[in-house]
């Protein structure tokens, strides 16, 4: 399976920043051995698509589950699709822990993404205290169990395992930690366990290869290190080109 290298720009890079990113990124990655995905801010999606000039897919970082309505500030899955997105991040840890998104809401968003023809990339991951309390498997099974029944084998989806304690902290899960958690997620997916599972949390050029070589790790979801074109290109270059 071709490895997936996804950047989540979070609330960084408006349209000029996106254009500048790609003007510097494109010359660095002319032959890309990976499936490249960018989750840009909604307002930078069009500028990103227009300036990418490399084979890449684009997604939004959040959607609302309604198709339309009096919901100020929200974007529906259908609108994201119309704007050129083909994927949607759902249930990112910042959505869950900063904005209070629940498992039930995550599930509604997964259904909305599927309805609109977007590939859901559903984020799961445990808090440090949950890991320390030995609750890793329980937490991951609960988060996956909340949405897996809404998916079928005929629609693409992905899961991103992002341990909350490793996001933006410089703390990275070891390849063995990632393999263990990905194995739990794959088992919890049951007959949909063939879906790609990405690792996210302080991925850098220096640790990307070992994380992506870990068992059950199909790619990475990169936050901070996806913002700088040279650093993100370093992760693309470090990607093992084929599944071992
Ligand atoms: P960092 O790579 O900055 O730790 O962020 C990870 C993340 O949240 C990607 O979605």
PDB file of N, CA, C and O in Angstrom, residues 113-159:
ATOM      1  N   UNK A 113     -20.193  13.003   6.069  1.00  0.00           N
ATOM      2  CA  UNK A 113     -19.095  12.929   5.091  1.00  0.00           C
ATOM      3  C   UNK A 113     -19.392  11.860   4.052  1.00  0.00           C
ATOM      4  O   UNK A 113     -19.262  12.093   2.838  1.00  0.00           O
ATOM      5  N   UNK A 114     -19.823  10.702   4.509  1.00  0.00           N
ATOM      6  CA  UNK A 114     -20.124   9.603   3.587  1.00  0.00           C
ATOM      7  C   UNK A 114     -21.255  10.017   2.638  1.00  0.00           C
ATOM      8  O   UNK A 114     -21.177   9.810   1.420  1.00  0.00           O
ATOM      9  N   UNK A 115     -22.269  10.642   3.190  1.00  0.00           N
ATOM     10  CA  UNK A 115     -23.418  11.085   2.365  1.00  0.00           C
ATOM     11  C   UNK A 115     -22.963  12.046   1.264  1.00  0.00           C
ATOM     12  O   UNK A 115     -23.441  11.999   0.140  1.00  0.00           O
ATOM     13  N   UNK A 116     -21.982  12.895   1.594  1.00  0.00           N
ATOM     14  CA  UNK A 116     -21.517  13.908   0.636  1.00  0.00           C
ATOM     15  C   UNK A 116     -20.416  13.371  -0.280  1.00  0.00           C
ATOM     16  O   UNK A 116     -19.960  14.087  -1.167  1.00  0.00           O
ATOM     17  N   UNK A 117     -19.985  12.152  -0.068  1.00  0.00           N
ATOM     18  CA  UNK A 117     -18.930  11.597  -0.910  1.00  0.00           C
ATOM     19  C   UNK A 117     -17.533  12.017  -0.501  1.00  0.00           C
ATOM     20  O   UNK A 117     -16.601  11.943  -1.298  1.00  0.00           O
ATOM     21  N   UNK A 118     -17.374  12.458   0.739  1.00  0.00           N
ATOM     22  CA  UNK A 118     -16.033  12.775   1.256  1.00  0.00           C
ATOM     23  C   UNK A 118     -15.475  11.549   1.979  1.00  0.00           C
ATOM     24  O   UNK A 118     -16.226  10.810   2.626  1.00  0.00           O
ATOM     25  N   UNK A 119     -14.181  11.374   1.917  1.00  0.00           N
ATOM     26  CA  UNK A 119     -13.529  10.313   2.687  1.00  0.00           C
ATOM     27  C   UNK A 119     -13.338  10.792   4.121  1.00  0.00           C
ATOM     28  O   UNK A 119     -12.582  11.746   4.353  1.00  0.00           O
ATOM     29  N   UNK A 120     -14.001  10.172   5.098  1.00  0.00           N
ATOM     30  CA  UNK A 120     -13.777  10.600   6.489  1.00  0.00           C
ATOM     31  C   UNK A 120     -12.414  10.100   6.985  1.00  0.00           C
ATOM     32  O   UNK A 120     -12.055   8.949   6.738  1.00  0.00           O
ATOM     33  N   UNK A 121     -11.700  10.971   7.641  1.00  0.00           N
ATOM     34  CA  UNK A 121     -10.448  10.584   8.313  1.00  0.00           C
ATOM     35  C   UNK A 121     -10.712  10.840   9.798  1.00  0.00           C
ATOM     36  O   UNK A 121     -10.675  11.980  10.265  1.00  0.00           O
ATOM     37  N   UNK A 122     -11.066   9.785  10.504  1.00  0.00           N
ATOM     38  CA  UNK A 122     -11.572   9.941  11.860  1.00  0.00           C
ATOM     39  C   UNK A 122     -10.420   9.793  12.849  1.00  0.00           C
ATOM     40  O   UNK A 122      -9.668   8.818  12.815  1.00  0.00           O
ATOM     41  N   UNK A 123     -10.291  10.787  13.719  1.00  0.00           N
ATOM     42  CA  UNK A 123      -9.176  10.816  14.667  1.00  0.00           C
ATOM     43  C   UNK A 123      -9.599  10.210  15.998  1.00  0.00           C
ATOM     44  O   UNK A 123     -10.687  10.507  16.509  1.00  0.00           O
ATOM     45  N   UNK A 124      -8.729   9.393  16.533  1.00  0.00           N
ATOM     46  CA  UNK A 124      -8.938   8.805  17.859  1.00  0.00           C
ATOM     47  C   UNK A 124      -7.628   8.936  18.631  1.00  0.00           C
ATOM     48  O   UNK A 124      -6.571   9.136  18.041  1.00  0.00           O
ATOM     49  N   UNK A 125      -7.707   8.813  19.934  1.00  0.00           N
ATOM     50  CA  UNK A 125      -6.469   8.874  20.723  1.00  0.00           C
ATOM     51  C   UNK A 125      -6.773   9.116  22.180  1.00  0.00           C
ATOM     52  O   UNK A 125      -7.786   9.730  22.529  1.00  0.00           O
ATOM     53  N   UNK A 126      -5.880   8.623  23.017  1.00  0.00           N
ATOM     54  CA  UNK A 126      -6.103   8.668  24.457  1.00  0.00           C
ATOM     55  C   UNK A 126      -5.368   9.843  25.112  1.00  0.00           C
ATOM     56  O   UNK A 126      -4.335  10.291  24.616  1.00  0.00           O
ATOM     57  N   UNK A 127      -5.903  10.313  26.212  1.00  0.00           N
ATOM     58  CA  UNK A 127      -5.226  11.305  27.048  1.00  0.00           C
ATOM     59  C   UNK A 127      -4.113  10.607  27.837  1.00  0.00           C
ATOM     60  O   UNK A 127      -4.168   9.388  28.051  1.00  0.00           O
ATOM     61  N   UNK A 128      -3.156  11.420  28.313  1.00  0.00           N
ATOM     62  CA  UNK A 128      -2.048  10.833  29.082  1.00  0.00           C
ATOM     63  C   UNK A 128      -2.570  10.090  30.320  1.00  0.00           C
ATOM     64  O   UNK A 128      -2.124   8.983  30.626  1.00  0.00           O
ATOM     65  N   UNK A 129      -3.553  10.700  31.004  1.00  0.00           N
ATOM     66  CA  UNK A 129      -4.029  10.035  32.226  1.00  0.00           C
ATOM     67  C   UNK A 129      -4.750   8.724  31.907  1.00  0.00           C
ATOM     68  O   UNK A 129      -4.720   7.777  32.697  1.00  0.00           O
ATOM     69  N   UNK A 130      -5.384   8.662  30.738  1.00  0.00           N
ATOM     70  CA  UNK A 130      -6.045   7.410  30.346  1.00  0.00           C
ATOM     71  C   UNK A 130      -4.992   6.331  30.057  1.00  0.00           C
ATOM     72  O   UNK A 130      -5.133   5.178  30.453  1.00  0.00           O
ATOM     73  N   UNK A 131      -3.913   6.738  29.366  1.00  0.00           N
ATOM     74  CA  UNK A 131      -2.823   5.777  29.098  1.00  0.00           C
ATOM     75  C   UNK A 131      -2.222   5.300  30.411  1.00  0.00           C
ATOM     76  O   UNK A 131      -2.010   4.100  30.614  1.00  0.00           O
ATOM     77  N   UNK A 132      -1.954   6.265  31.321  1.00  0.00           N
ATOM     78  CA  UNK A 132      -1.313   5.892  32.596  1.00  0.00           C
ATOM     79  C   UNK A 132      -2.204   4.987  33.424  1.00  0.00           C
ATOM     80  O   UNK A 132      -1.722   4.189  34.227  1.00  0.00           O
ATOM     81  N   UNK A 133      -3.508   5.144  33.248  1.00  0.00           N
ATOM     82  CA  UNK A 133      -4.445   4.308  34.017  1.00  0.00           C
ATOM     83  C   UNK A 133      -4.686   2.958  33.342  1.00  0.00           C
ATOM     84  O   UNK A 133      -5.578   2.207  33.753  1.00  0.00           O
ATOM     85  N   UNK A 134      -3.924   2.680  32.269  1.00  0.00           N
ATOM     86  CA  UNK A 134      -4.061   1.384  31.599  1.00  0.00           C
ATOM     87  C   UNK A 134      -5.338   1.274  30.776  1.00  0.00           C
ATOM     88  O   UNK A 134      -5.831   0.176  30.525  1.00  0.00           O
ATOM     89  N   UNK A 135      -5.876   2.432  30.342  1.00  0.00           N
ATOM     90  CA  UNK A 135      -7.168   2.416  29.650  1.00  0.00           C
ATOM     91  C   UNK A 135      -7.054   2.597  28.140  1.00  0.00           C
ATOM     92  O   UNK A 135      -8.039   2.904  27.465  1.00  0.00           O
ATOM     93  N   UNK A 136      -5.845   2.424  27.586  1.00  0.00           N
ATOM     94  CA  UNK A 136      -5.637   2.657  26.149  1.00  0.00           C
ATOM     95  C   UNK A 136      -6.651   1.882  25.303  1.00  0.00           C
ATOM     96  O   UNK A 136      -7.355   2.454  24.465  1.00  0.00           O
ATOM     97  N   UNK A 137      -6.734   0.587  25.526  1.00  0.00           N
ATOM     98  CA  UNK A 137      -7.597  -0.243  24.675  1.00  0.00           C
ATOM     99  C   UNK A 137      -9.066   0.130  24.836  1.00  0.00           C
ATOM    100  O   UNK A 137      -9.793   0.269  23.853  1.00  0.00           O
ATOM    101  N   UNK A 138      -9.465   0.358  26.082  1.00  0.00           N
ATOM    102  CA  UNK A 138     -10.870   0.722  26.344  1.00  0.00           C
ATOM    103  C   UNK A 138     -11.239   2.025  25.619  1.00  0.00           C
ATOM    104  O   UNK A 138     -12.297   2.135  24.984  1.00  0.00           O
ATOM    105  N   UNK A 139     -10.336   3.022  25.705  1.00  0.00           N
ATOM    106  CA  UNK A 139     -10.623   4.331  25.089  1.00  0.00           C
ATOM    107  C   UNK A 139     -10.704   4.200  23.572  1.00  0.00           C
ATOM    108  O   UNK A 139     -11.635   4.692  22.933  1.00  0.00           O
ATOM    109  N   UNK A 140      -9.723   3.510  22.985  1.00  0.00           N
ATOM    110  CA  UNK A 140      -9.707   3.402  21.521  1.00  0.00           C
ATOM    111  C   UNK A 140     -10.898   2.582  21.026  1.00  0.00           C
ATOM    112  O   UNK A 140     -11.540   2.936  20.032  1.00  0.00           O
ATOM    113  N   UNK A 141     -11.215   1.512  21.728  1.00  0.00           N
ATOM    114  CA  UNK A 141     -12.357   0.696  21.302  1.00  0.00           C
ATOM    115  C   UNK A 141     -13.656   1.493  21.403  1.00  0.00           C
ATOM    116  O   UNK A 141     -14.527   1.379  20.549  1.00  0.00           O
ATOM    117  N   UNK A 142     -13.749   2.321  22.433  1.00  0.00           N
ATOM    118  CA  UNK A 142     -14.950   3.150  22.595  1.00  0.00           C
ATOM    119  C   UNK A 142     -15.064   4.185  21.484  1.00  0.00           C
ATOM    120  O   UNK A 142     -16.135   4.380  20.893  1.00  0.00           O
ATOM    121  N   UNK A 143     -13.960   4.848  21.157  1.00  0.00           N
ATOM    122  CA  UNK A 143     -14.000   5.881  20.116  1.00  0.00           C
ATOM    123  C   UNK A 143     -14.290   5.267  18.744  1.00  0.00           C
ATOM    124  O   UNK A 143     -15.062   5.820  17.966  1.00  0.00           O
ATOM    125  N   UNK A 144     -13.668   4.127  18.451  1.00  0.00           N
ATOM    126  CA  UNK A 144     -13.909   3.479  17.155  1.00  0.00           C
ATOM    127  C   UNK A 144     -15.336   2.913  17.110  1.00  0.00           C
ATOM    128  O   UNK A 144     -16.049   3.054  16.112  1.00  0.00           O
ATOM    129  N   UNK A 145     -15.738   2.324  18.215  1.00  0.00           N
ATOM    130  CA  UNK A 145     -17.079   1.719  18.262  1.00  0.00           C
ATOM    131  C   UNK A 145     -18.187   2.730  18.040  1.00  0.00           C
ATOM    132  O   UNK A 145     -19.277   2.387  17.561  1.00  0.00           O
ATOM    133  N   UNK A 146     -17.903   4.001  18.338  1.00  0.00           N
ATOM    134  CA  UNK A 146     -18.935   5.033  18.202  1.00  0.00           C
ATOM    135  C   UNK A 146     -19.253   5.354  16.746  1.00  0.00           C
ATOM    136  O   UNK A 146     -20.313   5.899  16.457  1.00  0.00           O
ATOM    137  N   UNK A 147     -18.334   5.047  15.824  1.00  0.00           N
ATOM    138  CA  UNK A 147     -18.609   5.416  14.428  1.00  0.00           C
ATOM    139  C   UNK A 147     -18.542   4.250  13.447  1.00  0.00           C
ATOM    140  O   UNK A 147     -19.044   4.354  12.332  1.00  0.00           O
ATOM    141  N   UNK A 148     -17.937   3.144  13.849  1.00  0.00           N
ATOM    142  CA  UNK A 148     -17.652   2.112  12.836  1.00  0.00           C
ATOM    143  C   UNK A 148     -18.931   1.529  12.227  1.00  0.00           C
ATOM    144  O   UNK A 148     -18.958   1.168  11.038  1.00  0.00           O
ATOM    145  N   UNK A 149     -20.006   1.534  12.996  1.00  0.00           N
ATOM    146  CA  UNK A 149     -21.267   0.997  12.481  1.00  0.00           C
ATOM    147  C   UNK A 149     -21.868   1.849  11.378  1.00  0.00           C
ATOM    148  O   UNK A 149     -22.778   1.425  10.669  1.00  0.00           O
ATOM    149  N   UNK A 150     -21.367   3.074  11.210  1.00  0.00           N
ATOM    150  CA  UNK A 150     -21.892   3.972  10.180  1.00  0.00           C
ATOM    151  C   UNK A 150     -21.158   3.821   8.860  1.00  0.00           C
ATOM    152  O   UNK A 150     -21.456   4.521   7.900  1.00  0.00           O
ATOM    153  N   UNK A 151     -20.179   2.934   8.822  1.00  0.00           N
ATOM    154  CA  UNK A 151     -19.364   2.778   7.618  1.00  0.00           C
ATOM    155  C   UNK A 151     -19.607   1.424   6.989  1.00  0.00           C
ATOM    156  O   UNK A 151     -19.973   0.466   7.675  1.00  0.00           O
ATOM    157  N   UNK A 152     -19.392   1.368   5.706  1.00  0.00           N
ATOM    158  CA  UNK A 152     -19.488   0.090   5.010  1.00  0.00           C
ATOM    159  C   UNK A 152     -18.207  -0.093   4.212  1.00  0.00           C
ATOM    160  O   UNK A 152     -17.434   0.844   4.024  1.00  0.00           O
ATOM    161  N   UNK A 153     -18.009  -1.303   3.732  1.00  0.00           N
ATOM    162  CA  UNK A 153     -16.769  -1.606   3.029  1.00  0.00           C
ATOM    163  C   UNK A 153     -16.643  -0.923   1.676  1.00  0.00           C
ATOM    164  O   UNK A 153     -15.555  -0.859   1.116  1.00  0.00           O
ATOM    165  N   UNK A 154     -17.741  -0.379   1.146  1.00  0.00           N
ATOM    166  CA  UNK A 154     -17.657   0.153  -0.218  1.00  0.00           C
ATOM    167  C   UNK A 154     -17.311   1.639  -0.259  1.00  0.00           C
ATOM    168  O   UNK A 154     -17.237   2.231  -1.335  1.00  0.00           O
ATOM    169  N   UNK A 155     -17.113   2.269   0.878  1.00  0.00           N
ATOM    170  CA  UNK A 155     -16.719   3.688   0.903  1.00  0.00           C
ATOM    171  C   UNK A 155     -15.390   3.823   1.616  1.00  0.00           C
ATOM    172  O   UNK A 155     -15.212   3.281   2.699  1.00  0.00           O
ATOM    173  N   UNK A 156     -14.467   4.554   1.004  1.00  0.00           N
ATOM    174  CA  UNK A 156     -13.164   4.721   1.635  1.00  0.00           C
ATOM    175  C   UNK A 156     -13.283   5.541   2.931  1.00  0.00           C
ATOM    176  O   UNK A 156     -14.034   6.525   2.989  1.00  0.00           O
ATOM    177  N   UNK A 157     -12.556   5.116   3.925  1.00  0.00           N
ATOM    178  CA  UNK A 157     -12.375   5.945   5.113  1.00  0.00           C
ATOM    179  C   UNK A 157     -11.011   5.630   5.695  1.00  0.00           C
ATOM    180  O   UNK A 157     -10.371   4.637   5.319  1.00  0.00           O
ATOM    181  N   UNK A 158     -10.539   6.497   6.566  1.00  0.00           N
ATOM    182  CA  UNK A 158      -9.271   6.265   7.257  1.00  0.00           C
ATOM    183  C   UNK A 158      -9.467   6.597   8.728  1.00  0.00           C
ATOM    184  O   UNK A 158     -10.376   7.336   9.100  1.00  0.00           O
ATOM    185  N   UNK A 159      -8.569   6.067   9.540  1.00  0.00           N
ATOM    186  CA  UNK A 159      -8.527   6.434  10.958  1.00  0.00           C
ATOM    187  C   UNK A 159      -7.156   7.039  11.218  1.00  0.00           C
ATOM    188  O   UNK A 159      -6.152   6.599  10.630  1.00  0.00           O
TER     189      UNK A 159
END
